[in-house]
Short mmCIF file of C-alpha atoms in Angstrom, two decimals:
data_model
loop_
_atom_site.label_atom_id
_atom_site.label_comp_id
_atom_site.label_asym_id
_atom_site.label_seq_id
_atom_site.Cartn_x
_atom_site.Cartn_y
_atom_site.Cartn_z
CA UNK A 99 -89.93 -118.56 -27.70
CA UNK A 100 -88.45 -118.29 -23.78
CA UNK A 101 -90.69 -121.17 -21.45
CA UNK A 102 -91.87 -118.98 -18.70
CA UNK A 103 -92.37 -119.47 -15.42
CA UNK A 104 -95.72 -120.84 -13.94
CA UNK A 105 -98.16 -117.52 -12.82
CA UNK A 106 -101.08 -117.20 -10.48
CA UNK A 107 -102.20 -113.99 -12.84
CA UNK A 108 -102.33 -113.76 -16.37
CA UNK A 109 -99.59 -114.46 -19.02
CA UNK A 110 -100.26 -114.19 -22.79
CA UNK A 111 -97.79 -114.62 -25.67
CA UNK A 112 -97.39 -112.53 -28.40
CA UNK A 113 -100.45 -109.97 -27.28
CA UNK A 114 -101.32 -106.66 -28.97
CA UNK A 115 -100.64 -103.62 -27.11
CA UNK A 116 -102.47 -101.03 -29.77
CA UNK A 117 -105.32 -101.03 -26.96
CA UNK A 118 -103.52 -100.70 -23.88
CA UNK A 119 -102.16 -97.40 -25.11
CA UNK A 120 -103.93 -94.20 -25.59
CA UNK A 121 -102.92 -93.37 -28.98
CA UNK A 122 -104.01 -97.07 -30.24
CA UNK A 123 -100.87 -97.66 -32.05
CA UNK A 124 -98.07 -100.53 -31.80
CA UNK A 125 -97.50 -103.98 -32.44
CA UNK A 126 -97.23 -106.79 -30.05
CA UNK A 127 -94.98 -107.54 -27.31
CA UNK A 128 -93.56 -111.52 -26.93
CA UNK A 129 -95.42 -111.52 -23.63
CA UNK A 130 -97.92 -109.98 -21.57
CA UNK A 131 -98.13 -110.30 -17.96
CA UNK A 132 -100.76 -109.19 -15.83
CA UNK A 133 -99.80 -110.87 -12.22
CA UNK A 134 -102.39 -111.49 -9.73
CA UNK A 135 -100.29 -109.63 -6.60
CA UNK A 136 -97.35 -108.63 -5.53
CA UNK A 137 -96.51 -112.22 -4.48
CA UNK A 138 -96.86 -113.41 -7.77
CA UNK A 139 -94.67 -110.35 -9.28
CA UNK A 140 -91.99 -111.33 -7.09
CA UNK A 141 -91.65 -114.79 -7.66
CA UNK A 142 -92.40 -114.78 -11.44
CA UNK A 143 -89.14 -111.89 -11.97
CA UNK A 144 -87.20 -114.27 -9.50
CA UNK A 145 -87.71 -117.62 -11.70
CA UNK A 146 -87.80 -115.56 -15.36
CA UNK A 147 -84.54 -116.36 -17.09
CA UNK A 148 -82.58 -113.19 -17.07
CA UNK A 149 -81.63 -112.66 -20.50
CA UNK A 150 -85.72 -111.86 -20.94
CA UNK A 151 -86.25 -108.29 -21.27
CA UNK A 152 -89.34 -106.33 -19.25
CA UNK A 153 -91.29 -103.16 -19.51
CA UNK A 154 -93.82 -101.98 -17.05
CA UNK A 155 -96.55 -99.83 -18.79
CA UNK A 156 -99.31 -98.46 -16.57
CA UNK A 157 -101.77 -97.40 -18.87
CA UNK A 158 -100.25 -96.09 -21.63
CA UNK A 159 -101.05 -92.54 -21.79
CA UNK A 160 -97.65 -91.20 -22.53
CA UNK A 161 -96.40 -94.25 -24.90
CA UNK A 162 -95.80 -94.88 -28.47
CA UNK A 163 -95.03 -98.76 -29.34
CA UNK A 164 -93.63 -98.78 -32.58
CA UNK A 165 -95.23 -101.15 -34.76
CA UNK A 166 -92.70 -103.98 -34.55
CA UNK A 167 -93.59 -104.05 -30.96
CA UNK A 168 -91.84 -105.46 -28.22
CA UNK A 169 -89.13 -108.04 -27.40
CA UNK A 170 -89.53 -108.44 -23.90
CA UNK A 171 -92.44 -109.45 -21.14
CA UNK A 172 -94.47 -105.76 -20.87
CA UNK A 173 -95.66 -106.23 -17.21
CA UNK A 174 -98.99 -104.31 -16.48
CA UNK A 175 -100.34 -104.10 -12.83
CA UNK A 176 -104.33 -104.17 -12.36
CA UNK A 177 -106.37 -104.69 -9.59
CA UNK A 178 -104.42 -106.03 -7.32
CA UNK A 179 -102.32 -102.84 -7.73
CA UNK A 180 -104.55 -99.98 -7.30
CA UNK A 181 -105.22 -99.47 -3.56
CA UNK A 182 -105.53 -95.84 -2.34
CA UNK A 183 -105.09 -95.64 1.21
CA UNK A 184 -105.61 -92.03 3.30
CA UNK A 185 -104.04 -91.23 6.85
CA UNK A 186 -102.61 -88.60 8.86
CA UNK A 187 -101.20 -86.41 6.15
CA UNK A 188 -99.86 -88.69 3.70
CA UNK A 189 -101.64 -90.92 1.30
CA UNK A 190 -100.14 -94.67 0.06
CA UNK A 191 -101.37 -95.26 -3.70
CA UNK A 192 -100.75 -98.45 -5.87
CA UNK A 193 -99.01 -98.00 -8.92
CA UNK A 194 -102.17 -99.16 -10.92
CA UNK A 195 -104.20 -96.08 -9.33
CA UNK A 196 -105.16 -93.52 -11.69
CA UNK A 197 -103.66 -89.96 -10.74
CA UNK A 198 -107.13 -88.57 -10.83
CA UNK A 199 -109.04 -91.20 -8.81
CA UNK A 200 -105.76 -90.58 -6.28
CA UNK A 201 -106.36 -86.38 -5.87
CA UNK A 202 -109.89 -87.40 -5.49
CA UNK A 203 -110.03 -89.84 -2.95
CA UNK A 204 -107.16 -87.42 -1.08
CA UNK A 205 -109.33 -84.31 -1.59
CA UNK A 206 -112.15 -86.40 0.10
CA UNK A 207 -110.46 -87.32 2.81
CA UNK A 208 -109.33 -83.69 3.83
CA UNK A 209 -105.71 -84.12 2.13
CA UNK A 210 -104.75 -81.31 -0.87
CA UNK A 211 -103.03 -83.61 -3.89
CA UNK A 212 -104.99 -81.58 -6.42
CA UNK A 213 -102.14 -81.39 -8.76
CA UNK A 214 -102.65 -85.03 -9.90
CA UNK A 215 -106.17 -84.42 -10.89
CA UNK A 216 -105.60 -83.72 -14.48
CA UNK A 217 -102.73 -85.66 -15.09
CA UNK A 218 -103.73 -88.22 -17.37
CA UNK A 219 -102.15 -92.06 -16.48
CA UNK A 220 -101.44 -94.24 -13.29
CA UNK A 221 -99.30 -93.18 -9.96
CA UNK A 222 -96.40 -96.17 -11.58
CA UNK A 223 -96.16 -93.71 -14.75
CA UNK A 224 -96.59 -90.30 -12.22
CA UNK A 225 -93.58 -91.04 -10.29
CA UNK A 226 -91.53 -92.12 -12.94
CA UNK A 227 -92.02 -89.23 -14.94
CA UNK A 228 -92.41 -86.79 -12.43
CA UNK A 229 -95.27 -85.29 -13.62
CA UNK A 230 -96.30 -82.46 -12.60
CA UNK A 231 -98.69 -79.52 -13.89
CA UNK A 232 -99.72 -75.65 -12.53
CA UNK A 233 -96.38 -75.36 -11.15
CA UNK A 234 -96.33 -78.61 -8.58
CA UNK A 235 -94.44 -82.36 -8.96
CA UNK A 236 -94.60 -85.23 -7.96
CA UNK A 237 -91.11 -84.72 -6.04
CA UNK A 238 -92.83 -81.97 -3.78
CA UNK A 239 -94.86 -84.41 -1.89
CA UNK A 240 -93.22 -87.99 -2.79
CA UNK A 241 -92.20 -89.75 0.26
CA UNK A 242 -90.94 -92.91 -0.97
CA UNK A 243 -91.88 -95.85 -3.03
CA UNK A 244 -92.32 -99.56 -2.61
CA UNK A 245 -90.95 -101.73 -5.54
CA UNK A 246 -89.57 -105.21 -6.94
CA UNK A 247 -86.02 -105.43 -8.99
CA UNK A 248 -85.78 -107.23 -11.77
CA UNK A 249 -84.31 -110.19 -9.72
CA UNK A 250 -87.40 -110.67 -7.58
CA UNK A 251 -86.03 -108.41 -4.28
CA UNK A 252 -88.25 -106.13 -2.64
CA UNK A 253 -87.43 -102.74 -1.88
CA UNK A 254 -87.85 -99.24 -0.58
CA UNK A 255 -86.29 -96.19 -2.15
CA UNK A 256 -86.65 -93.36 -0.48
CA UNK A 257 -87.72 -89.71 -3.25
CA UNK A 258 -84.39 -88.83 -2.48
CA UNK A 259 -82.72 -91.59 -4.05
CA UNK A 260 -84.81 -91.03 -7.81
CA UNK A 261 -83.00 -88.07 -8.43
CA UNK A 262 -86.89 -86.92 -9.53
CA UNK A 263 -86.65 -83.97 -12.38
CA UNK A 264 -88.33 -82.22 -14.72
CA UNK A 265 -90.12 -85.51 -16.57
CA UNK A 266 -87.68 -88.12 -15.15
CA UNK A 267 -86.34 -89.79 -12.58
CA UNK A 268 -83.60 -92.44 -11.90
CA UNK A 269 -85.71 -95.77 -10.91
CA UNK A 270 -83.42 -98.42 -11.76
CA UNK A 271 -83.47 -100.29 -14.85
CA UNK A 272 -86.62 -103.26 -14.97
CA UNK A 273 -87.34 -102.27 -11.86
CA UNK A 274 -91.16 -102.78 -11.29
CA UNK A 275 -93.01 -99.60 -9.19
CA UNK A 276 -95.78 -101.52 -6.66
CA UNK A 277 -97.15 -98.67 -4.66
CA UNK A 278 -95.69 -94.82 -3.51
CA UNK A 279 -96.22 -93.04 -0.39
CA UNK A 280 -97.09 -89.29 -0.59
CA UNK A 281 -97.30 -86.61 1.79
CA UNK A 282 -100.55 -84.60 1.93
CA UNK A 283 -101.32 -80.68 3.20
CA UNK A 284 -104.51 -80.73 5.16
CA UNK A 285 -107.67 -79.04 3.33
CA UNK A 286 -111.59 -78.52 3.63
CA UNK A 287 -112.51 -81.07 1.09
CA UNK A 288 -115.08 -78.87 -0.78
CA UNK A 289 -112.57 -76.28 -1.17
CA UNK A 290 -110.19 -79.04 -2.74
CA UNK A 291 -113.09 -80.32 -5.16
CA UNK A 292 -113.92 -76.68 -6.63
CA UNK A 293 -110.08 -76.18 -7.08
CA UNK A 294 -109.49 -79.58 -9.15
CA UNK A 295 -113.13 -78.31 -11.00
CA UNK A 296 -111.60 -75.33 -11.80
CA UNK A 297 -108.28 -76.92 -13.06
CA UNK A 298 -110.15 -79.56 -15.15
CA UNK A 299 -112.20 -76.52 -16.62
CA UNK A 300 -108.99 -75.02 -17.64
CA UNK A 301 -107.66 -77.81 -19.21
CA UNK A 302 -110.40 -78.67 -21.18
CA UNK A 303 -110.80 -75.27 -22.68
CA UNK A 304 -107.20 -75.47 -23.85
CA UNK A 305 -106.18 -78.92 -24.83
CA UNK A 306 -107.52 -81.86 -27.32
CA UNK A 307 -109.35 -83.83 -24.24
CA UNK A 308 -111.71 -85.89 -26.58
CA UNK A 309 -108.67 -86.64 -29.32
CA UNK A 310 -106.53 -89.70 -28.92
CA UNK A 311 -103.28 -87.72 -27.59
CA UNK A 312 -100.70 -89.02 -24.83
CA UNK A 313 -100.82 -85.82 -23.48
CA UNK A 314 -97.61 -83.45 -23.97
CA UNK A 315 -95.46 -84.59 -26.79
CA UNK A 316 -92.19 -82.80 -26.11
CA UNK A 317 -90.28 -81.36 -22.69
CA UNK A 318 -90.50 -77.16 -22.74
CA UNK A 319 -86.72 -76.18 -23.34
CA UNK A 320 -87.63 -73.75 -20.50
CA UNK A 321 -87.38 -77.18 -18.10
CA UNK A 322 -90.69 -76.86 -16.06
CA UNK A 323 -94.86 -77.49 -16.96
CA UNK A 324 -96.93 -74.33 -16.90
CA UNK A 325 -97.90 -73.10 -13.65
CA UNK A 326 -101.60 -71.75 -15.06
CA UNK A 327 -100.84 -68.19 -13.43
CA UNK A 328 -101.28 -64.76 -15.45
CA UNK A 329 -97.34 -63.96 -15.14
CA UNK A 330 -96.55 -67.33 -16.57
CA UNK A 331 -93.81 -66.63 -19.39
CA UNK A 332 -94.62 -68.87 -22.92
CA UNK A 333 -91.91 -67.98 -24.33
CA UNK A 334 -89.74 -71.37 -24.12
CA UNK A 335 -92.87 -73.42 -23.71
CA UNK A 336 -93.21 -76.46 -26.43
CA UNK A 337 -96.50 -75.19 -28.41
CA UNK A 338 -95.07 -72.10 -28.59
CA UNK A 339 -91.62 -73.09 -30.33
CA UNK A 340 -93.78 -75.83 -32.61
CA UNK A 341 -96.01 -72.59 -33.39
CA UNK A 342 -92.94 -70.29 -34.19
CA UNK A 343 -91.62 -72.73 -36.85
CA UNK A 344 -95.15 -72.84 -38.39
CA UNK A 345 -96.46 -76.79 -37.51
CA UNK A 346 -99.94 -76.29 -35.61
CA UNK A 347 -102.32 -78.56 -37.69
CA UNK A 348 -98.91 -80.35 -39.77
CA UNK A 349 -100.06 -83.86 -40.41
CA UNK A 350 -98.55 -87.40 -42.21
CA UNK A 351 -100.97 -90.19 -42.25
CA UNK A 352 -103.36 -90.24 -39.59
CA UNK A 353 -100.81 -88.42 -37.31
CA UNK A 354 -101.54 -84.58 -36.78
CA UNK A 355 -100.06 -81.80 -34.36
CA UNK A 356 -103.81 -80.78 -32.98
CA UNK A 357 -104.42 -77.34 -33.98
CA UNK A 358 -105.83 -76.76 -30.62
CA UNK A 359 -102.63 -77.64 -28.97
CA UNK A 360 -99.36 -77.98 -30.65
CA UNK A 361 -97.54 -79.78 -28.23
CA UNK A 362 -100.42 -82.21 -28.44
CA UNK A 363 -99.25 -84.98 -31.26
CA UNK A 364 -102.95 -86.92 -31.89
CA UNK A 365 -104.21 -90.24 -34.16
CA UNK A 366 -106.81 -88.57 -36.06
CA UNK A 367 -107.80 -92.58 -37.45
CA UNK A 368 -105.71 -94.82 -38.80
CA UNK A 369 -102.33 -93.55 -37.50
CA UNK A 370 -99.46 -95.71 -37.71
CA UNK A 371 -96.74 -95.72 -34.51
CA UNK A 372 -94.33 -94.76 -37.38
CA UNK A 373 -96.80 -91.68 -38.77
CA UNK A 374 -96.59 -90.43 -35.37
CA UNK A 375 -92.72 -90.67 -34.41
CA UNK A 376 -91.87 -89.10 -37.84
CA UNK A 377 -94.23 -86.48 -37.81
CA UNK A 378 -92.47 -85.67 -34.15
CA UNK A 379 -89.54 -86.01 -35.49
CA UNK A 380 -90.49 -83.70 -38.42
CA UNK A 381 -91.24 -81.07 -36.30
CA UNK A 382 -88.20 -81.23 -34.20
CA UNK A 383 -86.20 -80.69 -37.13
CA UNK A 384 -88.72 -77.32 -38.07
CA UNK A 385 -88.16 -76.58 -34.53
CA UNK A 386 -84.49 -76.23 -34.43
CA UNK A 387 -84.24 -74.83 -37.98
CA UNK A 388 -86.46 -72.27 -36.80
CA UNK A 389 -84.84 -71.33 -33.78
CA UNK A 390 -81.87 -73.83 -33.37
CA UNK A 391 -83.61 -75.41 -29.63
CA UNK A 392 -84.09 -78.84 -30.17
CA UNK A 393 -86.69 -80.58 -28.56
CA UNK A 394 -86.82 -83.55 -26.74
CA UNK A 395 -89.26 -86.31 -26.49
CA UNK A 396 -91.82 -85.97 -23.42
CA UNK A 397 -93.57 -89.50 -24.72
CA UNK A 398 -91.74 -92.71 -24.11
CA UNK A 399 -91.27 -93.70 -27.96
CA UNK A 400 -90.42 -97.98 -27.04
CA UNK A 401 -90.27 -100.93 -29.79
CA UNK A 402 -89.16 -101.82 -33.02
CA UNK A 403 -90.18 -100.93 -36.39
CA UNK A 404 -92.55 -102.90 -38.79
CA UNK A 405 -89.83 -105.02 -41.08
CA UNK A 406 -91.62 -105.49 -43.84
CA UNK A 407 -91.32 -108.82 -45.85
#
């Protein structure tokens, strides 16, 4: 195995990622590092050889690992990475900050990013994805972002520059997301806590909250998230495709399309990475039998397969 270089943080070799990821599946990557700051980042990508692989992961709430896990150094920011800092309309968030604990702190501080509240995952994961829900993104209020290439080089990108879509964006490759700058409406802070109440509410009458899910499995083929409003067309949304071709409650394994949501792909107990991505998979195929749209992966699926001896 690849010496290293010497870290401040911490570095562990050939360390499980099942419980870094919401769905509790995957095996192990070569390397985790956790660094202790941005300092440390830098200098560790600068001095790691660069045949070495990386992948950031926040906190995996939108990831499969596939049970051969992971030949590379996964990268996972903590503490040191989660400031959430409030001024004059805009609000600067680490990429370790969890979306919710962002629209919270905003809402307190008089500044309206209520759309993050029920996003499940960190502000890294947010901006590379885009994510979005009731009709707002991430790209209507991202200002910039602050982040370290794979070489060790600091940078700024400006929104612009991501080319930020419906569930991606174009942050260059093992490039490592430190912190993003958002701008911020002004709002009476109570009226901003009863709207994310409301939203959470909502949610949790319609989606598996209290299963182990990473949230949406697949894009909608209509190309945007539901915008929660009475005249909001399901007719190329996900769950209602998956429903059409007859796979709410379809199961392998401990994998199962929740029959609360059907866009929701869960670990009932005992899933495997692999009962998950082929049950997907399964349904994609129903899917585009059904109705010949074929749809595509909202969760990051990363990793090998188990090679059985």
């Amino acid at each position: 195995m690849t010496d290293l270089p010497a870290v401040r943080g911490t570095l562990t070799a050939n360390r499980a990622l099942a419980d870094l990821t919401w769905l509790r599946v995957g095996g192990p990557a070569d390397w985790l590092f956790q660094p202790a700051d941005e300092d440390d980042l830098r200098d560790f990508l600068r001095a790691l050889p660069k045949d070495v692989a990386v992948f950031p992961i926040g906190v995996g709430s939108n990831l499969i690992v596939r049970d051969g896990g992971l030949r590379a150094v996964v990268i996972r920011l903590g503490r040191g990475f989660n400031t959430i800092i409030c001024e004059e309309g805009r609000v600067i968030a680490g990429a370790a900050a969890l979306d919710a604990h962002v629209a919270r702190r905003a809402a307190e501080a008089g500044l309206d990013l209520t759309f993050l509240r029920t996003i499940p995952g960190s502000i890294g994961g947010a901006v590379r994805m885009n994510a979005g829900c009731y009709g707002s993104y991430v790209a209507d209020n991202l200002i910039s972002v602050h982040a370290i290439t794979r070489d060790g080089e600091v940078i700024e990108i400006p929104a612009e520059n991501l080319n930020l879509r419906y569930r991606q964006s174009d942050l260059p490759e093992g490039c490592i997301l430190v912190s993003a700058t958002f701008r911020a409406s002004p709002g009476d802070p109570e009226n901003l806590e009863a709207r994310m109440a409301e939203q959470i509410a909502k949610r949790d009458a319609s989606q598996p909250t209290k299963d182990r899910s990473a949230g949406s499995t697949f894009r909608n083929p209509a190309g945007f998230s539901s915008t929660g409003k009475a005249d909001d067309s399901q007719e190329l949304k996900a769950w209602k495709v998956i429903d059409d071709a007859g796979m709410r409650g379809a199961s392998k394994g401990g994998a199962q399309m929740s029959p609360m949501h059907s866009n929701f792909l869960i670990n009932t107990g005992g899933a495997t990475a692999t009962d998950l991505e082929e049950l997907g998979e399964e349904v994609r195929k129903r899917v585009f039998q059904n109705s010949g749209i074929t749809l595509q992966w909202e969760i990051m699926r990363v990793g090998e397969p188990l090679v059985r001896k």
